[in-house]
């Protein structure tokens, strides 16, 4: 006897939604994705893919502008064709969405272009259709937070999702918010040629990140000409025809041509029927989930930014996969946030995995720590790189790698070796005995491991 196919309904086509759909289809389920924005979601169309494309261009500008130090005569500073830049970025985003759409179609996954809403735990309304499902996944993402008195107008007061509608680079850009998004855009536009002022309500930029890394990035920003206003909370943003004015809490004002608001995210769950279905949310409105993506309602799962669990595309995708494995009866392990590798795409990049310096200093984790400056690396010297480091954490008893921080160009690639070491419970000795190419930036990882072997716990 042939058993009926399990029916899966997914609301939202971002990484949490489309990756879940692919897993469910491969497991033989009948899958329907309800999406109103385009497959790939905000991650592909307005957030991660566009922003990292912009940052790639800014990195190229940085390299060009320091090429004289490498013996190259460029005849002056390079300039940016803003219209072509933004056109390229939006074309790349749409192409990536088309690739995802083609992959979804190849798996015979049904896609309904509509707003999805739960009307019962096993029923989703999509436009004028009702979809009945054995399990539902909510993956609707999040939206940029708006401060009262600083409402974006899409022309001079902007969220990061509105940048690509501009036709020119901001001449004088004020970035409000010094978290990951603010730091990334502030650094990118500075490299592209904008004058940039970064307004930070905290003592330093990237206040939630590794302190050594954050201090290095702030120093780089200042040396490259950025104005960083620490302990300066924005109270209001106003505009006239050609300029914006940011009024700070202490009464000071900052003027520029444009203002970019990067003050956090709010869950995109309004109108999704969560209250009616009994799905619990926290005090901020994020959907509460356990480590296998279950909500408070049996058969209803949630994944991605709408859950507020580490707002990374990789985490959203893993939450979605875990949800489908669990819903369809596969063996599955819970989400392990302590093993998530993350990168901040400043220049240089900051990549982290595992335990943090803050946890070590607070006594939450016992660890030996070694910080190796990138400037000692021969490949870095060849490239004229002076800013960066490799930091490793190991267990004082066993030498097992507990995590690390890398600040370097392409740290997002270099962190993989530390992630693998941590995942496989390798020791510093095993990492140190691994061959690294000479010369290479990755050689600093094995060198740091060797140095950890040289010292006793008492000497560190």
CSV table of C-alpha atoms in Angstrom, one decimal:
chain,number,residue,atom,x,y,z
A,1,UNK,CA,0.0,0.0,0.0
A,2,UNK,CA,1.3,3.5,-0.9
A,3,UNK,CA,1.2,5.9,1.9
A,4,UNK,CA,-0.1,9.4,1.1
A,5,UNK,CA,2.6,12.1,0.6
A,6,UNK,CA,3.1,14.4,3.6
A,7,UNK,CA,1.9,18.0,2.8
A,8,UNK,CA,4.1,20.9,3.7
A,9,UNK,CA,3.2,24.6,3.5
A,10,UNK,CA,5.9,27.2,3.8
A,11,UNK,CA,5.2,30.9,4.3
A,12,UNK,CA,8.2,32.9,3.1
A,13,UNK,CA,10.7,32.3,0.3
A,14,UNK,CA,14.0,33.4,1.9
A,15,UNK,CA,16.8,31.1,3.0
A,16,UNK,CA,14.7,29.6,5.8
A,17,UNK,CA,11.8,28.9,3.5
A,18,UNK,CA,13.4,27.8,0.2
A,19,UNK,CA,16.1,25.6,1.9
A,20,UNK,CA,13.3,23.9,3.9
A,21,UNK,CA,11.3,23.4,0.7
A,22,UNK,CA,14.2,21.7,-1.0
A,23,UNK,CA,14.8,19.3,1.9
A,24,UNK,CA,11.0,18.5,2.2
A,25,UNK,CA,10.8,17.8,-1.6
A,26,UNK,CA,13.9,15.6,-1.5
A,27,UNK,CA,12.2,13.6,1.3
A,28,UNK,CA,9.1,13.0,-0.9
A,29,UNK,CA,6.7,15.6,0.5
A,30,UNK,CA,4.2,17.6,-1.4
A,31,UNK,CA,5.5,21.2,-0.9
A,32,UNK,CA,3.9,24.6,-1.4
A,33,UNK,CA,5.8,27.8,-0.8
A,34,UNK,CA,3.7,31.0,-0.4
A,35,UNK,CA,5.9,34.1,-1.1
A,36,UNK,CA,5.0,37.7,-1.9
A,37,UNK,CA,8.5,39.1,-2.6
A,38,UNK,CA,10.4,36.7,-4.9
A,39,UNK,CA,12.3,33.6,-4.0
A,40,UNK,CA,15.5,34.3,-2.1
A,41,UNK,CA,13.6,36.8,0.0
A,42,UNK,CA,15.1,40.0,1.4
A,43,UNK,CA,18.4,38.2,1.9
A,44,UNK,CA,18.9,37.8,-1.8
A,45,UNK,CA,16.9,40.8,-3.2
A,46,UNK,CA,17.6,43.7,-0.8
A,47,UNK,CA,20.0,42.6,2.0
A,48,UNK,CA,22.8,40.2,2.0
A,49,UNK,CA,23.5,39.7,-1.7
A,50,UNK,CA,23.2,43.4,-2.7
A,51,UNK,CA,25.2,44.6,0.4
A,52,UNK,CA,28.0,42.2,-0.1
A,53,UNK,CA,28.1,43.1,-3.8
A,54,UNK,CA,28.5,46.7,-2.9
A,55,UNK,CA,31.2,45.8,-0.4
A,56,UNK,CA,33.1,43.8,-3.0
A,57,UNK,CA,33.3,47.0,-5.1
A,58,UNK,CA,34.4,49.0,-2.1
A,59,UNK,CA,37.2,46.4,-1.4
A,60,UNK,CA,38.4,46.8,-5.0
A,61,UNK,CA,38.5,50.6,-4.5
A,62,UNK,CA,40.5,50.2,-1.3
A,63,UNK,CA,43.0,48.0,-3.2
A,64,UNK,CA,43.3,50.4,-6.0
A,65,UNK,CA,43.8,53.4,-3.7
A,66,UNK,CA,46.7,51.6,-1.9
A,67,UNK,CA,48.3,50.2,-5.0
A,68,UNK,CA,51.0,52.9,-5.0
A,69,UNK,CA,52.4,51.2,-1.9
A,70,UNK,CA,52.8,48.0,-4.0
A,71,UNK,CA,54.7,49.8,-6.7
A,72,UNK,CA,51.8,50.5,-9.1
A,73,UNK,CA,51.3,54.0,-10.6
A,74,UNK,CA,47.6,54.5,-11.2
A,75,UNK,CA,47.7,58.2,-12.2
A,76,UNK,CA,45.3,59.2,-9.5
A,77,UNK,CA,42.3,57.9,-7.5
A,78,UNK,CA,39.7,55.7,-9.2
A,79,UNK,CA,36.2,56.9,-9.3
A,80,UNK,CA,32.8,55.1,-9.0
A,81,UNK,CA,30.1,55.1,-11.7
A,82,UNK,CA,27.2,55.0,-9.2
A,83,UNK,CA,24.5,54.2,-11.7
A,84,UNK,CA,26.4,51.3,-13.1
A,85,UNK,CA,27.3,50.1,-9.6
A,86,UNK,CA,23.7,50.0,-8.5
A,87,UNK,CA,22.5,48.5,-11.8
A,88,UNK,CA,25.1,45.7,-11.4
A,89,UNK,CA,24.0,45.0,-7.8
A,90,UNK,CA,20.3,44.8,-8.6
A,91,UNK,CA,21.0,42.6,-11.6
A,92,UNK,CA,23.1,40.2,-9.5
A,93,UNK,CA,20.3,40.0,-6.9
A,94,UNK,CA,17.6,39.3,-9.5
A,95,UNK,CA,19.8,36.7,-11.2
A,96,UNK,CA,20.4,34.9,-7.8
A,97,UNK,CA,16.6,34.9,-7.3
A,98,UNK,CA,16.1,33.4,-10.7
A,99,UNK,CA,18.6,30.7,-10.0
A,100,UNK,CA,16.7,29.8,-6.8
A,101,UNK,CA,13.4,29.8,-8.6
A,102,UNK,CA,14.8,27.4,-11.3
A,103,UNK,CA,16.0,25.1,-8.5
A,104,UNK,CA,12.7,25.1,-6.8
A,105,UNK,CA,10.8,24.4,-10.1
A,106,UNK,CA,13.1,21.5,-10.8
A,107,UNK,CA,12.0,19.9,-7.6
A,108,UNK,CA,8.3,20.2,-8.5
A,109,UNK,CA,7.7,22.6,-5.6
A,110,UNK,CA,4.6,24.7,-6.0
A,111,UNK,CA,5.0,28.4,-5.5
A,112,UNK,CA,2.1,30.8,-4.9
A,113,UNK,CA,2.8,34.5,-5.2
A,114,UNK,CA,0.7,35.9,-2.4
A,115,UNK,CA,0.7,37.0,1.2
A,116,UNK,CA,0.5,33.9,3.4
A,117,UNK,CA,-1.6,33.8,6.6
A,118,UNK,CA,-2.3,31.1,9.2
A,119,UNK,CA,-6.0,30.6,9.6
A,120,UNK,CA,-5.6,27.4,11.7
A,121,UNK,CA,-2.6,25.3,12.8
A,122,UNK,CA,-2.7,23.2,9.6
A,123,UNK,CA,-4.2,25.7,7.2
A,124,UNK,CA,-2.6,28.6,5.3
A,125,UNK,CA,-4.6,31.2,3.3
A,126,UNK,CA,-2.7,32.4,0.2
A,127,UNK,CA,-4.7,35.1,-1.6
A,128,UNK,CA,-8.0,33.4,-2.5
A,129,UNK,CA,-6.6,29.9,-1.9
A,130,UNK,CA,-6.5,27.7,1.2
A,131,UNK,CA,-3.7,25.2,1.7
A,132,UNK,CA,-4.1,22.3,4.1
A,133,UNK,CA,-0.9,20.9,5.4
A,134,UNK,CA,0.5,18.3,7.8
A,135,UNK,CA,3.1,20.8,8.9
A,136,UNK,CA,3.5,24.6,8.3
A,137,UNK,CA,6.8,26.6,8.4
A,138,UNK,CA,6.7,30.3,9.0
A,139,UNK,CA,9.8,32.0,7.5
A,140,UNK,CA,8.6,35.6,6.9
A,141,UNK,CA,11.9,37.4,7.9
A,142,UNK,CA,12.2,40.8,9.5
A,143,UNK,CA,12.1,44.5,8.6
A,144,UNK,CA,14.4,47.4,9.3
A,145,UNK,CA,13.4,49.1,12.6
A,146,UNK,CA,12.2,52.7,12.2
A,147,UNK,CA,12.8,55.3,14.9
A,148,UNK,CA,10.0,57.8,15.6
A,149,UNK,CA,11.2,61.1,14.3
A,150,UNK,CA,13.5,59.5,11.8
A,151,UNK,CA,11.1,57.9,9.4
A,152,UNK,CA,12.8,57.0,6.0
A,153,UNK,CA,11.6,58.7,2.9
A,154,UNK,CA,13.5,56.6,0.4
A,155,UNK,CA,15.3,59.7,-1.0
A,156,UNK,CA,17.6,61.1,1.7
A,157,UNK,CA,16.6,59.3,4.9
A,158,UNK,CA,17.1,55.7,4.0
A,159,UNK,CA,17.1,52.1,5.3
A,160,UNK,CA,19.7,49.8,3.7
A,161,UNK,CA,17.0,48.3,1.5
A,162,UNK,CA,16.5,51.7,-0.2
A,163,UNK,CA,20.1,52.4,-1.1
A,164,UNK,CA,20.0,50.7,-4.5
A,165,UNK,CA,17.3,53.1,-5.7
A,166,UNK,CA,19.8,56.0,-5.6
A,167,UNK,CA,21.3,57.3,-8.8
A,168,UNK,CA,24.5,58.7,-7.2
A,169,UNK,CA,26.8,58.0,-4.3
A,170,UNK,CA,25.9,60.0,-1.2
A,171,UNK,CA,28.3,62.9,-1.0
A,172,UNK,CA,28.1,63.2,2.9
A,173,UNK,CA,26.6,60.1,4.4
A,174,UNK,CA,25.5,59.9,8.0
A,175,UNK,CA,25.2,56.4,9.3
A,176,UNK,CA,23.1,56.1,12.5
A,177,UNK,CA,23.9,52.8,14.3
A,178,UNK,CA,27.3,51.2,14.8
A,179,UNK,CA,26.3,47.5,14.8
A,180,UNK,CA,27.2,45.1,12.1
A,181,UNK,CA,25.0,46.7,9.4
A,182,UNK,CA,26.1,50.2,10.2
A,183,UNK,CA,29.8,49.3,10.3
A,184,UNK,CA,29.6,47.4,7.0
A,185,UNK,CA,27.9,50.2,5.1
A,186,UNK,CA,29.9,53.0,6.7
A,187,UNK,CA,33.2,51.3,5.7
A,188,UNK,CA,32.0,50.5,2.2
A,189,UNK,CA,30.8,54.0,1.4
A,190,UNK,CA,33.9,55.5,2.8
A,191,UNK,CA,36.0,53.4,0.5
A,192,UNK,CA,33.7,54.3,-2.5
A,193,UNK,CA,34.4,58.0,-1.9
A,194,UNK,CA,31.6,59.3,0.3
A,195,UNK,CA,32.4,61.4,3.4
A,196,UNK,CA,31.1,59.3,6.2
A,197,UNK,CA,30.0,60.1,9.8
A,198,UNK,CA,29.1,57.2,12.0
A,199,UNK,CA,26.8,57.9,14.9
A,200,UNK,CA,27.2,55.4,17.7
A,201,UNK,CA,25.2,55.4,20.9
A,202,UNK,CA,27.8,53.1,22.5
A,203,UNK,CA,31.4,53.5,23.6
A,204,UNK,CA,32.8,51.9,20.4
A,205,UNK,CA,31.6,50.5,17.1
A,206,UNK,CA,30.5,46.9,17.0
A,207,UNK,CA,29.8,46.9,20.7
A,208,UNK,CA,28.6,43.2,20.8
A,209,UNK,CA,31.7,41.9,19.0
A,210,UNK,CA,35.2,40.8,20.1
A,211,UNK,CA,36.7,43.9,21.7
A,212,UNK,CA,40.1,43.6,20.1
A,213,UNK,CA,38.5,43.2,16.7
A,214,UNK,CA,36.1,46.1,17.2
A,215,UNK,CA,38.8,48.5,18.4
A,216,UNK,CA,40.9,47.6,15.4
A,217,UNK,CA,38.1,48.3,13.0
A,218,UNK,CA,37.3,51.7,14.6
A,219,UNK,CA,41.0,52.6,14.4
A,220,UNK,CA,41.0,51.7,10.7
A,221,UNK,CA,37.8,53.8,10.2
A,222,UNK,CA,39.3,56.8,11.8
A,223,UNK,CA,42.7,56.5,10.0
A,224,UNK,CA,40.9,56.3,6.7
A,225,UNK,CA,39.0,59.5,7.4
A,226,UNK,CA,35.7,58.5,8.9
A,227,UNK,CA,34.2,60.7,11.6
A,228,UNK,CA,33.1,58.4,14.5
A,229,UNK,CA,30.8,60.0,17.1
A,230,UNK,CA,30.8,57.7,20.1
A,231,UNK,CA,28.2,57.9,22.9
A,232,UNK,CA,26.0,59.9,20.6
A,233,UNK,CA,22.4,58.8,20.4
A,234,UNK,CA,20.3,60.1,17.5
A,235,UNK,CA,17.1,61.7,18.6
A,236,UNK,CA,15.6,63.0,15.3
A,237,UNK,CA,16.4,63.1,11.6
A,238,UNK,CA,14.9,65.8,9.3
A,239,UNK,CA,15.6,66.9,5.8
A,240,UNK,CA,15.1,69.7,3.4
A,241,UNK,CA,15.5,69.6,-0.4
A,242,UNK,CA,19.3,69.0,-0.4
A,243,UNK,CA,20.4,67.9,3.0
A,244,UNK,CA,19.6,66.0,6.2
A,245,UNK,CA,20.1,67.0,9.8
A,246,UNK,CA,20.6,64.5,12.5
A,247,UNK,CA,19.9,65.9,16.0
A,248,UNK,CA,21.6,64.1,18.8
A,249,UNK,CA,20.2,63.6,22.3
A,250,UNK,CA,22.6,66.2,23.7
A,251,UNK,CA,21.4,68.8,21.3
A,252,UNK,CA,24.3,68.7,18.8
A,253,UNK,CA,23.5,68.4,15.1
A,254,UNK,CA,25.2,66.7,12.2
A,255,UNK,CA,24.4,67.6,8.6
A,256,UNK,CA,24.9,65.6,5.5
A,257,UNK,CA,23.5,64.8,2.1
A,258,UNK,CA,21.9,61.5,3.1
A,259,UNK,CA,21.3,59.5,6.3
A,260,UNK,CA,21.3,55.7,6.5
A,261,UNK,CA,19.4,54.3,9.5
A,262,UNK,CA,20.8,51.0,10.8
A,263,UNK,CA,19.1,50.6,14.2
A,264,UNK,CA,18.1,47.0,14.2
A,265,UNK,CA,15.3,44.7,12.9
A,266,UNK,CA,11.7,43.9,13.9
A,267,UNK,CA,10.0,40.6,13.0
A,268,UNK,CA,7.8,40.6,9.9
A,269,UNK,CA,4.9,38.8,11.4
A,270,UNK,CA,2.1,41.3,11.4
A,271,UNK,CA,-0.9,39.9,9.5
A,272,UNK,CA,0.4,36.3,9.6
A,273,UNK,CA,-2.4,35.0,11.8
A,274,UNK,CA,0.0,34.0,14.7
A,275,UNK,CA,-2.4,35.2,17.4
A,276,UNK,CA,-5.4,33.4,16.0
A,277,UNK,CA,-3.4,30.2,15.6
A,278,UNK,CA,-2.0,30.5,19.2
A,279,UNK,CA,1.6,30.8,18.2
A,280,UNK,CA,3.6,32.4,21.0
A,281,UNK,CA,5.8,35.4,20.4
A,282,UNK,CA,8.2,37.1,22.8
A,283,UNK,CA,8.0,40.6,24.1
A,284,UNK,CA,9.7,42.0,20.9
A,285,UNK,CA,7.3,40.1,18.7
A,286,UNK,CA,9.7,37.3,17.5
A,287,UNK,CA,8.3,33.8,17.2
A,288,UNK,CA,9.4,31.6,20.1
A,289,UNK,CA,11.0,28.3,18.8
A,290,UNK,CA,12.9,25.5,20.4
A,291,UNK,CA,16.1,24.0,19.0
A,292,UNK,CA,14.3,22.0,16.3
A,293,UNK,CA,12.3,25.0,15.1
A,294,UNK,CA,9.0,24.0,16.8
A,295,UNK,CA,6.7,26.8,17.9
A,296,UNK,CA,4.2,26.5,20.7
A,297,UNK,CA,1.6,25.0,18.3
A,298,UNK,CA,2.1,21.3,17.3
A,299,UNK,CA,2.8,21.1,13.5
A,300,UNK,CA,3.7,24.7,13.2
A,301,UNK,CA,7.4,25.5,12.8
A,302,UNK,CA,9.3,28.8,12.3
A,303,UNK,CA,12.8,29.7,10.9
A,304,UNK,CA,14.9,32.7,10.1
A,305,UNK,CA,14.8,36.3,11.2
A,306,UNK,CA,11.2,36.2,12.3
A,307,UNK,CA,12.5,34.0,15.2
A,308,UNK,CA,15.2,36.4,16.3
A,309,UNK,CA,17.7,33.6,16.6
A,310,UNK,CA,21.0,34.8,15.2
A,311,UNK,CA,19.9,36.8,12.2
A,312,UNK,CA,22.2,35.1,9.6
A,313,UNK,CA,21.2,33.5,6.4
A,314,UNK,CA,23.1,30.3,7.3
A,315,UNK,CA,21.2,30.0,10.6
A,316,UNK,CA,17.9,30.6,8.9
A,317,UNK,CA,18.6,27.9,6.3
A,318,UNK,CA,19.7,25.4,9.0
A,319,UNK,CA,16.6,26.2,11.1
A,320,UNK,CA,14.4,25.5,8.0
A,321,UNK,CA,16.2,22.2,7.2
A,322,UNK,CA,16.0,21.1,10.8
A,323,UNK,CA,12.3,21.9,10.8
A,324,UNK,CA,11.6,19.7,7.8
A,325,UNK,CA,13.8,16.8,9.0
A,326,UNK,CA,11.9,16.9,12.3
A,327,UNK,CA,8.4,17.3,10.7
A,328,UNK,CA,9.0,14.4,8.3
A,329,UNK,CA,10.3,12.0,10.8
A,330,UNK,CA,14.0,12.1,10.0
A,331,UNK,CA,16.8,11.8,12.6
A,332,UNK,CA,17.9,15.3,13.4
A,333,UNK,CA,20.1,17.0,16.0
A,334,UNK,CA,19.2,20.3,17.5
A,335,UNK,CA,20.5,23.7,16.3
A,336,UNK,CA,23.9,24.4,17.9
A,337,UNK,CA,24.4,28.1,18.0
A,338,UNK,CA,27.8,27.7,19.7
A,339,UNK,CA,29.1,26.2,16.4
A,340,UNK,CA,27.9,29.0,14.1
A,341,UNK,CA,30.6,30.8,12.2
A,342,UNK,CA,29.8,34.5,11.4
A,343,UNK,CA,31.5,37.3,9.5
A,344,UNK,CA,31.3,41.1,9.6
A,345,UNK,CA,32.2,42.3,6.1
A,346,UNK,CA,34.2,45.3,7.0
A,347,UNK,CA,37.6,45.9,5.6
A,348,UNK,CA,39.4,43.9,7.0
A,349,UNK,CA,36.7,41.3,7.7
A,350,UNK,CA,35.9,40.0,11.2
A,351,UNK,CA,35.1,36.3,11.4
A,352,UNK,CA,34.2,34.4,14.6
A,353,UNK,CA,33.3,31.0,15.7
A,354,UNK,CA,32.9,29.3,19.1
A,355,UNK,CA,33.6,30.8,22.5
A,356,UNK,CA,34.2,34.6,22.9
A,357,UNK,CA,36.8,36.6,24.7
A,358,UNK,CA,33.9,38.1,26.7
A,359,UNK,CA,32.9,34.7,28.0
A,360,UNK,CA,36.5,33.8,28.9
A,361,UNK,CA,37.0,37.0,30.8
A,362,UNK,CA,33.7,36.6,32.6
A,363,UNK,CA,34.8,33.1,33.8
A,364,UNK,CA,32.0,31.4,31.9
A,365,UNK,CA,34.5,29.3,29.9
A,366,UNK,CA,38.0,28.2,30.8
A,367,UNK,CA,40.3,28.8,27.9
A,368,UNK,CA,43.9,29.5,26.9
A,369,UNK,CA,44.0,32.4,24.4
A,370,UNK,CA,46.6,33.5,21.9
A,371,UNK,CA,46.5,36.6,19.6
A,372,UNK,CA,48.8,36.6,16.7
A,373,UNK,CA,49.1,39.9,14.7
A,374,UNK,CA,48.6,39.5,11.0
A,375,UNK,CA,51.5,41.9,10.3
A,376,UNK,CA,53.9,39.0,11.2
A,377,UNK,CA,52.6,36.9,8.3
A,378,UNK,CA,54.8,36.9,5.2
A,379,UNK,CA,51.9,36.9,2.7
A,380,UNK,CA,50.4,39.9,4.6
A,381,UNK,CA,53.7,41.7,4.2
A,382,UNK,CA,53.8,41.0,0.5
A,383,UNK,CA,50.3,42.5,0.1
A,384,UNK,CA,51.1,45.5,2.3
A,385,UNK,CA,48.6,44.4,5.0
A,386,UNK,CA,49.2,45.6,8.6
A,387,UNK,CA,45.7,45.5,10.2
A,388,UNK,CA,44.4,42.2,11.6
A,389,UNK,CA,45.1,39.2,13.8
A,390,UNK,CA,44.3,35.5,14.4
A,391,UNK,CA,43.1,34.7,17.9
A,392,UNK,CA,42.6,31.1,19.0
A,393,UNK,CA,40.9,29.7,22.2
A,394,UNK,CA,41.7,26.2,23.4
A,395,UNK,CA,40.8,24.1,26.4
A,396,UNK,CA,43.5,24.4,29.1
A,397,UNK,CA,43.3,20.8,30.0
A,398,UNK,CA,43.0,19.0,26.6
A,399,UNK,CA,44.1,21.6,24.1
A,400,UNK,CA,40.9,21.1,22.1
A,401,UNK,CA,40.1,24.1,19.9
A,402,UNK,CA,37.1,26.0,21.4
A,403,UNK,CA,36.9,28.8,18.8
A,404,UNK,CA,38.6,31.8,17.3
A,405,UNK,CA,38.5,35.2,15.9
A,406,UNK,CA,40.2,36.2,12.6
A,407,UNK,CA,40.5,39.8,11.4
A,408,UNK,CA,41.9,39.9,7.9
A,409,UNK,CA,41.0,40.2,4.3
A,410,UNK,CA,38.7,37.2,3.4
A,411,UNK,CA,38.5,36.2,7.1
A,412,UNK,CA,35.1,34.7,6.0
A,413,UNK,CA,37.2,32.1,4.1
A,414,UNK,CA,40.0,31.7,6.7
A,415,UNK,CA,37.6,30.9,9.6
A,416,UNK,CA,36.7,27.6,8.0
A,417,UNK,CA,39.8,25.9,9.4
A,418,UNK,CA,38.9,27.0,12.9
A,419,UNK,CA,35.3,25.9,12.4
A,420,UNK,CA,36.4,22.4,11.2
A,421,UNK,CA,38.9,22.1,14.1
A,422,UNK,CA,36.2,23.0,16.6
A,423,UNK,CA,33.5,20.8,15.0
A,424,UNK,CA,35.9,17.8,14.9
A,425,UNK,CA,37.3,18.5,18.4
A,426,UNK,CA,40.8,18.8,17.1
A,427,UNK,CA,43.6,20.0,19.5
A,428,UNK,CA,45.9,22.9,18.9
A,429,UNK,CA,48.7,20.3,18.4
A,430,UNK,CA,46.7,18.6,15.6
A,431,UNK,CA,45.9,21.9,14.0
A,432,UNK,CA,49.6,22.9,14.3
A,433,UNK,CA,50.7,19.7,12.5
A,434,UNK,CA,48.4,20.5,9.6
A,435,UNK,CA,50.2,21.7,6.4
A,436,UNK,CA,49.4,25.3,5.4
A,437,UNK,CA,50.6,26.7,2.1
A,438,UNK,CA,53.6,29.0,2.4
A,439,UNK,CA,53.2,31.9,2.0
A,440,UNK,CA,49.5,32.2,2.9
A,441,UNK,CA,47.3,34.1,5.3
A,442,UNK,CA,46.0,30.7,6.5
A,443,UNK,CA,49.5,30.0,7.7
A,444,UNK,CA,48.8,32.3,10.6
A,445,UNK,CA,46.1,29.9,11.9
A,446,UNK,CA,48.6,27.0,12.1
A,447,UNK,CA,51.3,29.3,13.5
A,448,UNK,CA,48.9,30.5,16.3
A,449,UNK,CA,48.3,26.8,17.1
A,450,UNK,CA,52.0,26.2,17.3
A,451,UNK,CA,52.5,29.1,19.6
A,452,UNK,CA,49.8,27.8,21.9
A,453,UNK,CA,51.8,24.6,22.1
A,454,UNK,CA,54.9,26.5,23.2
A,455,UNK,CA,53.4,27.8,26.5
A,456,UNK,CA,52.2,26.3,29.7
A,457,UNK,CA,48.8,27.4,31.0
A,458,UNK,CA,50.6,29.4,33.7
A,459,UNK,CA,52.5,31.5,31.2
A,460,UNK,CA,49.6,32.6,29.1
